[in-house]
mmCIF file of C-alpha atoms and ligand atoms in Angstrom:
data_model
loop_
_atom_site.group_PDB
_atom_site.id
_atom_site.type_symbol
_atom_site.label_atom_id
_atom_site.label_comp_id
_atom_site.label_asym_id
_atom_site.label_seq_id
_atom_site.Cartn_x
_atom_site.Cartn_y
_atom_site.Cartn_z
ATOM 1 C CA UNK A 584 0.002 0.048 -0.003
ATOM 2 C CA UNK A 585 1.089 3.488 -0.778
ATOM 3 C CA UNK A 586 -0.603 6.936 -0.996
ATOM 4 C CA UNK A 587 0.803 10.253 -1.897
ATOM 5 C CA UNK A 588 -0.910 13.470 -1.112
ATOM 6 C CA UNK A 589 -0.792 16.816 0.606
ATOM 7 C CA UNK A 590 -1.295 16.367 4.248
ATOM 8 C CA UNK A 591 -3.918 18.254 6.315
ATOM 9 C CA UNK A 592 -4.694 17.900 9.899
ATOM 10 C CA UNK A 593 -6.550 14.616 10.820
ATOM 11 C CA UNK A 594 -10.068 14.663 11.248
ATOM 12 C CA UNK A 595 -11.299 13.280 14.798
ATOM 13 C CA UNK A 596 -14.796 12.280 15.236
ATOM 14 C CA UNK A 597 -16.932 9.956 17.550
ATOM 15 C CA UNK A 598 -17.316 6.405 16.423
ATOM 16 C CA UNK A 599 -20.064 5.314 18.642
ATOM 17 C CA UNK A 600 -23.127 7.545 19.473
ATOM 18 C CA UNK A 601 -22.503 9.004 23.023
ATOM 19 C CA UNK A 602 -23.793 6.672 25.612
ATOM 20 C CA UNK A 603 -25.538 8.566 28.364
ATOM 21 C CA UNK A 604 -25.558 7.840 32.069
ATOM 22 C CA UNK A 605 -26.317 9.838 35.206
ATOM 23 C CA UNK A 606 -23.072 11.564 35.185
ATOM 24 C CA UNK A 607 -20.926 11.311 31.891
ATOM 25 C CA UNK A 608 -21.229 10.455 28.070
ATOM 26 C CA UNK A 609 -18.184 8.586 26.792
ATOM 27 C CA UNK A 610 -17.522 7.878 23.295
ATOM 28 C CA UNK A 611 -14.714 6.207 21.302
ATOM 29 C CA UNK A 612 -12.522 8.690 18.875
ATOM 30 C CA UNK A 613 -12.067 7.561 15.582
ATOM 31 C CA UNK A 614 -9.541 9.393 13.138
ATOM 32 C CA UNK A 615 -9.434 10.096 9.166
ATOM 33 C CA UNK A 616 -6.430 11.049 7.417
ATOM 34 C CA UNK A 617 -7.142 14.134 5.161
ATOM 35 C CA UNK A 618 -5.111 13.864 1.909
ATOM 36 C CA UNK A 619 -5.259 16.398 -1.043
ATOM 37 C CA UNK A 620 -8.484 17.798 0.744
ATOM 38 C CA UNK A 621 -10.245 14.405 0.984
ATOM 39 C CA UNK A 622 -11.001 12.521 3.952
ATOM 40 C CA UNK A 623 -9.807 9.100 3.817
ATOM 41 C CA UNK A 624 -9.818 6.076 6.286
ATOM 42 C CA UNK A 625 -6.503 5.997 8.221
ATOM 43 C CA UNK A 626 -4.451 3.528 5.839
ATOM 44 C CA UNK A 627 -2.684 2.018 8.984
ATOM 45 C CA UNK A 628 -3.893 -0.088 11.768
ATOM 46 C CA UNK A 629 -2.504 -0.385 15.158
ATOM 47 C CA UNK A 630 0.578 -2.870 15.425
ATOM 48 C CA UNK A 631 1.586 -2.386 12.004
ATOM 49 C CA UNK A 632 4.868 -0.909 10.549
ATOM 50 C CA UNK A 633 4.401 2.376 8.818
ATOM 51 C CA UNK A 634 6.604 4.453 6.846
ATOM 52 C CA UNK A 635 5.895 8.273 6.227
ATOM 53 C CA UNK A 636 8.166 10.224 3.381
ATOM 54 C CA UNK A 637 8.047 14.113 2.918
ATOM 55 C CA UNK A 638 8.599 14.604 -0.892
ATOM 56 C CA UNK A 639 10.175 17.721 -0.002
ATOM 57 C CA UNK A 640 7.334 20.101 -1.345
ATOM 58 C CA UNK A 641 5.022 21.851 0.780
ATOM 59 C CA UNK A 642 2.121 23.615 -0.860
ATOM 60 C CA UNK A 643 0.271 26.529 1.273
ATOM 61 C CA UNK A 644 -2.957 25.179 2.921
ATOM 62 C CA UNK A 645 -4.560 28.678 1.858
ATOM 63 C CA UNK A 646 -3.675 29.735 -1.514
ATOM 64 C CA UNK A 647 -2.222 26.412 -2.734
ATOM 65 C CA UNK A 648 1.107 27.751 -4.005
ATOM 66 C CA UNK A 649 4.340 26.073 -3.437
ATOM 67 C CA UNK A 650 6.105 27.652 -0.385
ATOM 68 C CA UNK A 651 9.769 26.740 0.591
ATOM 69 C CA UNK A 652 8.795 26.843 4.098
ATOM 70 C CA UNK A 653 5.579 26.284 6.243
ATOM 71 C CA UNK A 654 4.320 29.264 8.178
ATOM 72 C CA UNK A 655 1.656 28.823 10.759
ATOM 73 C CA UNK A 656 0.869 25.350 9.989
ATOM 74 C CA UNK A 657 1.176 25.391 6.418
ATOM 75 C CA UNK A 658 0.635 28.742 4.955
ATOM 76 C CA UNK A 659 3.099 30.475 2.443
ATOM 77 C CA UNK A 660 4.772 33.629 3.952
ATOM 78 C CA UNK A 661 2.301 35.901 2.025
ATOM 79 C CA UNK A 662 -0.832 34.397 3.431
ATOM 80 C CA UNK A 663 0.933 34.245 6.966
ATOM 81 C CA UNK A 664 1.298 37.975 6.637
ATOM 82 C CA UNK A 665 -2.149 38.721 5.308
ATOM 83 C CA UNK A 666 -4.798 36.143 6.579
ATOM 84 C CA UNK A 667 -6.926 36.971 9.514
ATOM 85 C CA UNK A 668 -6.510 33.209 10.155
ATOM 86 C CA UNK A 669 -2.701 33.873 10.786
ATOM 87 C CA UNK A 670 -2.993 36.905 12.943
ATOM 88 C CA UNK A 671 -1.619 36.902 16.427
ATOM 89 C CA UNK A 672 -5.121 37.205 17.721
ATOM 90 C CA UNK A 673 -5.854 33.835 16.724
ATOM 91 C CA UNK A 674 -3.427 32.381 19.093
ATOM 92 C CA UNK A 675 -4.397 34.823 22.021
ATOM 93 C CA UNK A 676 -8.144 35.621 21.449
ATOM 94 C CA UNK A 677 -8.446 38.141 23.990
ATOM 95 C CA UNK A 678 -6.236 40.451 21.873
ATOM 96 C CA UNK A 679 -9.072 40.578 19.148
ATOM 97 C CA UNK A 680 -8.863 44.062 17.663
ATOM 98 C CA UNK A 681 -11.532 44.024 15.254
ATOM 99 C CA UNK A 682 -13.000 46.766 17.544
ATOM 100 C CA UNK A 683 -10.126 49.063 16.482
ATOM 101 C CA UNK A 684 -10.618 48.888 13.221
ATOM 102 C CA UNK A 685 -7.679 46.988 12.380
ATOM 103 C CA UNK A 686 -9.027 43.404 11.534
ATOM 104 C CA UNK A 687 -7.045 41.853 8.612
ATOM 105 C CA UNK A 688 -10.310 40.554 7.367
ATOM 106 C CA UNK A 689 -13.808 41.693 7.926
ATOM 107 C CA UNK A 690 -15.614 38.493 6.496
ATOM 108 C CA UNK A 691 -13.240 36.370 8.575
ATOM 109 C CA UNK A 692 -14.539 38.184 11.702
ATOM 110 C CA UNK A 693 -18.096 37.828 10.919
ATOM 111 C CA UNK A 694 -17.773 34.228 10.139
ATOM 112 C CA UNK A 695 -15.388 33.128 12.838
ATOM 113 C CA UNK A 696 -14.768 35.773 15.601
ATOM 114 C CA UNK A 697 -18.590 37.094 16.193
ATOM 115 C CA UNK A 698 -20.077 33.651 16.280
ATOM 116 C CA UNK A 699 -21.011 32.155 19.580
ATOM 117 C CA UNK A 700 -18.182 30.737 21.431
ATOM 118 C CA UNK A 701 -17.973 28.287 24.582
ATOM 119 C CA UNK A 702 -15.550 28.614 27.504
ATOM 120 C CA UNK A 703 -14.832 24.933 28.565
ATOM 121 C CA UNK A 704 -12.902 22.661 31.045
ATOM 122 C CA UNK A 705 -10.969 19.738 29.930
ATOM 123 C CA UNK A 706 -8.430 17.304 31.195
ATOM 124 C CA UNK A 707 -5.718 16.597 28.544
ATOM 125 C CA UNK A 708 -2.558 16.528 30.288
ATOM 126 C CA UNK A 709 -4.111 17.910 33.585
ATOM 127 C CA UNK A 710 -7.102 20.151 33.946
ATOM 128 C CA UNK A 711 -6.918 23.140 31.473
ATOM 129 C CA UNK A 712 -9.469 25.895 30.448
ATOM 130 C CA UNK A 713 -9.890 26.766 26.912
ATOM 131 C CA UNK A 714 -12.236 28.352 24.513
ATOM 132 C CA UNK A 715 -13.660 27.508 20.945
ATOM 133 C CA UNK A 716 -16.518 28.108 18.626
ATOM 134 C CA UNK A 717 -19.719 26.271 19.575
ATOM 135 C CA UNK A 718 -19.679 24.352 16.325
ATOM 136 C CA UNK A 719 -15.950 23.235 16.961
ATOM 137 C CA UNK A 720 -17.297 20.734 19.824
ATOM 138 C CA UNK A 721 -15.947 18.199 20.006
ATOM 139 C CA UNK A 722 -13.401 18.478 17.416
ATOM 140 C CA UNK A 723 -11.270 20.990 19.513
ATOM 141 C CA UNK A 724 -11.045 18.676 22.349
ATOM 142 C CA UNK A 725 -10.325 15.715 20.380
ATOM 143 C CA UNK A 726 -7.452 17.768 18.679
ATOM 144 C CA UNK A 727 -6.117 18.214 22.086
ATOM 145 C CA UNK A 728 -6.306 14.645 23.220
ATOM 146 C CA UNK A 729 -8.642 15.774 26.138
ATOM 147 C CA UNK A 730 -10.242 12.666 27.761
ATOM 148 C CA UNK A 731 -12.872 14.819 29.709
ATOM 149 C CA UNK A 732 -14.458 18.058 28.665
ATOM 150 C CA UNK A 733 -17.386 20.193 29.889
ATOM 151 C CA UNK A 734 -18.750 23.429 28.382
ATOM 152 C CA UNK A 735 -19.437 25.747 30.855
ATOM 153 C CA UNK A 736 -19.931 29.332 29.393
ATOM 154 C CA UNK A 737 -21.392 30.103 26.235
ATOM 155 C CA UNK A 738 -20.518 33.672 24.941
ATOM 156 C CA UNK A 739 -21.223 36.048 21.899
ATOM 157 C CA UNK A 740 -17.648 36.710 20.576
ATOM 158 C CA UNK A 741 -14.119 35.421 20.333
ATOM 159 C CA UNK A 742 -12.742 38.370 22.229
ATOM 160 C CA UNK A 743 -15.289 37.916 25.011
ATOM 161 C CA UNK A 744 -14.459 34.156 25.475
ATOM 162 C CA UNK A 745 -10.582 35.055 25.529
ATOM 163 C CA UNK A 746 -11.107 37.413 28.302
ATOM 164 C CA UNK A 747 -13.000 34.770 30.360
ATOM 165 C CA UNK A 748 -10.452 32.394 29.454
ATOM 166 C CA UNK A 749 -7.538 34.774 30.861
ATOM 167 C CA UNK A 750 -9.526 35.403 33.958
ATOM 168 C CA UNK A 751 -9.716 31.659 34.829
ATOM 169 C CA UNK A 752 -6.341 31.168 33.660
ATOM 170 C CA UNK A 753 -5.306 32.756 36.942
ATOM 171 C CA UNK A 754 -6.434 29.508 38.542
ATOM 172 C CA UNK A 755 -6.261 26.851 36.021
ATOM 173 C CA UNK A 756 -3.710 26.128 33.298
ATOM 174 C CA UNK A 757 -4.368 26.999 29.529
ATOM 175 C CA UNK A 758 -2.001 25.020 27.971
ATOM 176 C CA UNK A 759 -1.450 21.287 27.404
ATOM 177 C CA UNK A 760 1.703 19.399 28.380
ATOM 178 C CA UNK A 761 1.990 17.243 25.049
ATOM 179 C CA UNK A 762 4.703 15.175 26.477
ATOM 180 C CA UNK A 763 2.586 14.174 29.497
ATOM 181 C CA UNK A 764 -0.394 13.774 27.092
ATOM 182 C CA UNK A 765 1.476 11.292 25.246
ATOM 183 C CA UNK A 766 2.955 9.264 28.117
ATOM 184 C CA UNK A 767 -0.560 8.127 29.299
ATOM 185 C CA UNK A 768 -4.278 8.697 30.498
ATOM 186 C CA UNK A 769 -4.465 11.507 32.534
ATOM 187 C CA UNK A 770 -6.157 11.060 36.028
ATOM 188 C CA UNK A 771 -9.786 11.523 35.858
ATOM 189 C CA UNK A 772 -11.202 14.763 37.499
ATOM 190 C CA UNK A 773 -14.420 16.087 38.901
ATOM 191 C CA UNK A 774 -14.973 18.752 36.276
ATOM 192 C CA UNK A 775 -18.509 19.597 37.675
ATOM 193 C CA UNK A 776 -16.914 20.171 40.973
ATOM 194 C CA UNK A 777 -14.164 22.510 39.281
ATOM 195 C CA UNK A 778 -16.800 24.193 37.324
ATOM 196 C CA UNK A 779 -18.891 24.968 40.413
ATOM 197 C CA UNK A 780 -15.715 26.392 42.346
ATOM 198 C CA UNK A 781 -14.599 28.715 39.358
ATOM 199 C CA UNK A 782 -18.018 29.815 38.774
ATOM 200 C CA UNK A 783 -18.460 30.786 42.583
ATOM 201 C CA UNK A 784 -15.050 32.378 42.946
ATOM 202 C CA UNK A 785 -15.252 34.454 39.953
ATOM 203 C CA UNK A 786 -18.985 35.522 39.932
ATOM 204 C CA UNK A 787 -18.388 39.145 40.404
ATOM 205 C CA UNK A 788 -15.475 39.149 37.796
ATOM 206 C CA UNK A 789 -17.625 37.518 35.376
ATOM 207 C CA UNK A 790 -20.400 40.008 36.044
ATOM 208 C CA UNK A 791 -18.079 42.795 35.261
ATOM 209 C CA UNK A 792 -17.061 41.291 31.776
ATOM 210 C CA UNK A 793 -20.652 40.614 31.182
ATOM 211 C CA UNK A 794 -21.807 44.441 31.670
ATOM 212 C CA UNK A 795 -18.567 45.640 29.720
ATOM 213 C CA UNK A 796 -19.488 43.380 26.663
ATOM 214 C CA UNK A 797 -23.107 44.261 26.733
ATOM 215 C CA UNK A 798 -22.501 47.568 25.731
ATOM 216 C CA UNK A 799 -21.808 46.439 22.418
ATOM 217 C CA UNK A 800 -24.943 46.562 20.307
ATOM 218 C CA UNK A 801 -23.481 45.650 16.876
ATOM 219 C CA UNK A 802 -22.795 42.068 18.045
ATOM 220 C CA UNK A 803 -24.699 40.058 20.418
ATOM 221 C CA UNK A 804 -21.898 39.643 22.858
ATOM 222 C CA UNK A 805 -23.581 37.899 26.055
ATOM 223 C CA UNK A 806 -22.472 35.551 28.858
ATOM 224 C CA UNK A 807 -24.924 32.518 29.261
ATOM 225 C CA UNK A 808 -24.091 29.892 31.976
ATOM 226 C CA UNK A 809 -24.432 26.414 30.731
ATOM 227 C CA UNK A 810 -25.599 24.747 34.161
ATOM 228 C CA UNK A 811 -27.102 21.569 32.586
ATOM 229 C CA UNK A 812 -24.232 20.384 30.784
ATOM 230 C CA UNK A 813 -22.528 17.042 31.626
ATOM 231 C CA UNK A 814 -19.000 16.083 31.426
ATOM 232 C CA UNK A 815 -17.975 14.349 28.113
ATOM 233 C CA UNK A 816 -15.459 11.380 28.010
ATOM 234 C CA UNK A 817 -13.366 10.105 25.093
ATOM 235 C CA UNK A 818 -11.078 7.153 25.026
ATOM 236 C CA UNK A 819 -8.540 7.008 22.032
ATOM 237 C CA UNK A 820 -7.147 4.202 20.129
ATOM 238 C CA UNK A 821 -3.895 3.760 21.683
ATOM 239 C CA UNK A 822 -2.563 0.297 22.393
ATOM 240 C CA UNK A 823 0.733 1.379 24.376
ATOM 241 C CA UNK A 824 1.933 4.509 25.616
ATOM 242 C CA UNK A 825 5.866 5.233 25.352
ATOM 243 C CA UNK A 826 7.906 5.775 28.511
ATOM 244 C CA UNK A 827 10.103 8.353 26.763
ATOM 245 C CA UNK A 828 8.957 10.763 24.164
ATOM 246 C CA UNK A 829 10.963 11.420 21.058
ATOM 247 C CA UNK A 830 9.573 13.657 18.585
ATOM 248 C CA UNK A 831 9.931 12.900 14.987
ATOM 249 C CA UNK A 832 10.916 15.854 12.659
ATOM 250 C CA UNK A 833 10.233 15.316 8.767
ATOM 251 C CA UNK A 834 12.204 18.809 8.210
ATOM 252 C CA UNK A 835 15.468 16.828 9.474
ATOM 253 C CA UNK A 836 14.431 13.522 8.838
ATOM 254 C CA UNK A 837 12.227 13.095 5.832
ATOM 255 C CA UNK A 838 11.577 9.383 6.092
ATOM 256 C CA UNK A 839 10.484 7.967 9.460
ATOM 257 C CA UNK A 840 9.428 4.582 10.104
ATOM 258 C CA UNK A 841 7.753 2.496 13.191
ATOM 259 C CA UNK A 842 5.134 0.448 14.555
ATOM 260 C CA UNK A 843 1.731 2.200 15.032
ATOM 261 C CA UNK A 844 0.933 2.179 18.590
ATOM 262 C CA UNK A 845 -1.794 4.625 19.050
ATOM 263 C CA UNK A 846 -3.383 7.970 17.620
ATOM 264 C CA UNK A 847 -4.184 10.458 20.307
ATOM 265 C CA UNK A 848 -4.776 14.526 19.596
ATOM 266 C CA UNK A 849 -3.258 15.284 16.464
ATOM 267 C CA UNK A 850 -0.212 12.658 17.028
ATOM 268 C CA UNK A 851 0.497 9.431 15.650
ATOM 269 C CA UNK A 852 2.458 7.312 18.485
ATOM 270 C CA UNK A 853 4.737 5.021 16.742
ATOM 271 C CA UNK A 854 7.343 2.802 18.817
ATOM 272 C CA UNK A 855 10.450 5.099 17.311
ATOM 273 C CA UNK A 856 8.727 8.211 18.539
ATOM 274 C CA UNK A 857 5.586 10.665 17.983
ATOM 275 C CA UNK A 858 4.627 12.807 14.958
ATOM 276 C CA UNK A 859 2.330 15.906 15.184
ATOM 277 C CA UNK A 860 0.177 15.402 11.786
ATOM 278 C CA UNK A 861 -0.959 18.990 12.183
ATOM 279 C CA UNK A 862 2.504 20.487 12.359
ATOM 280 C CA UNK A 863 2.944 18.916 8.201
ATOM 281 C CA UNK A 864 -0.215 20.591 7.086
ATOM 282 C CA UNK A 865 0.424 21.467 3.596
ATOM 283 C CA UNK A 866 3.628 18.847 3.156
ATOM 284 C CA UNK A 867 3.241 16.594 0.409
ATOM 285 C CA UNK A 868 3.701 13.089 2.043
ATOM 286 C CA UNK A 869 3.897 9.340 0.685
ATOM 287 C CA UNK A 870 2.311 7.025 3.270
ATOM 288 C CA UNK A 871 3.367 3.241 3.305
ATOM 289 C CA UNK A 872 2.371 0.326 5.303
ATOM 290 C CA UNK A 873 3.459 -3.231 5.348
HETATM 291 ZN ZN1 LIG B 801 -0.607 31.200 0.621
#
């Protein structure tokens, strides 16, 4: 078996319908590869010897032009400098500058930033707080390799969600330790208890932010408590976690080989090291399995 195509981040979905019991909904995560923009079944099975080769070509994920180097996960330099999706405010949503009139692309702001967002708690390598667009559930959590997630606030814009994330970030991490994520399952957490604690502790500050944003009549920038949401739980296809994490780098070693031991977040776990597939968006790859 050999496949060749331009690689994009894997699509993660839930294989089985979510089973609901009193407290949680648990589901198995299923991955698809995306090559040349078409979703395909992962051409590898767990336990199989696989080979991934970079041909040396990179094509911008936005404009499609060939680029000697990848910026911001697969963009050419021109797109990196001009696309709103590559602006710094994408990494730091609280720095959204649309209201200052300096947004790179008005259409992007309307389609993405002024859409309903959620603030969530998740358990990836440990407890974390994060934000995402409402429609990005559960994709965002699966991309992060979270084993538990609980949306707890629904808000009207990206900047508002970012301000709340910063607020909770004083108590809860907003980053995932990817090495720890790939070394095993995180200890289960009582996310409902954390939610209650945070909402109680930050109630006055949430109210202040809510009032500030309610002044904006152009967009519907409200803050809604999601009191009836229950934690979700996710199981990843992993046979074996490595004890030591070695990271493959196609820029330095264009052919990598190893036995596939699992998939979690955007990582393939091989017995020879892990590879972050999303990092190679836009790279033309050859995939082989024995
Ligand atoms: Zn481009």
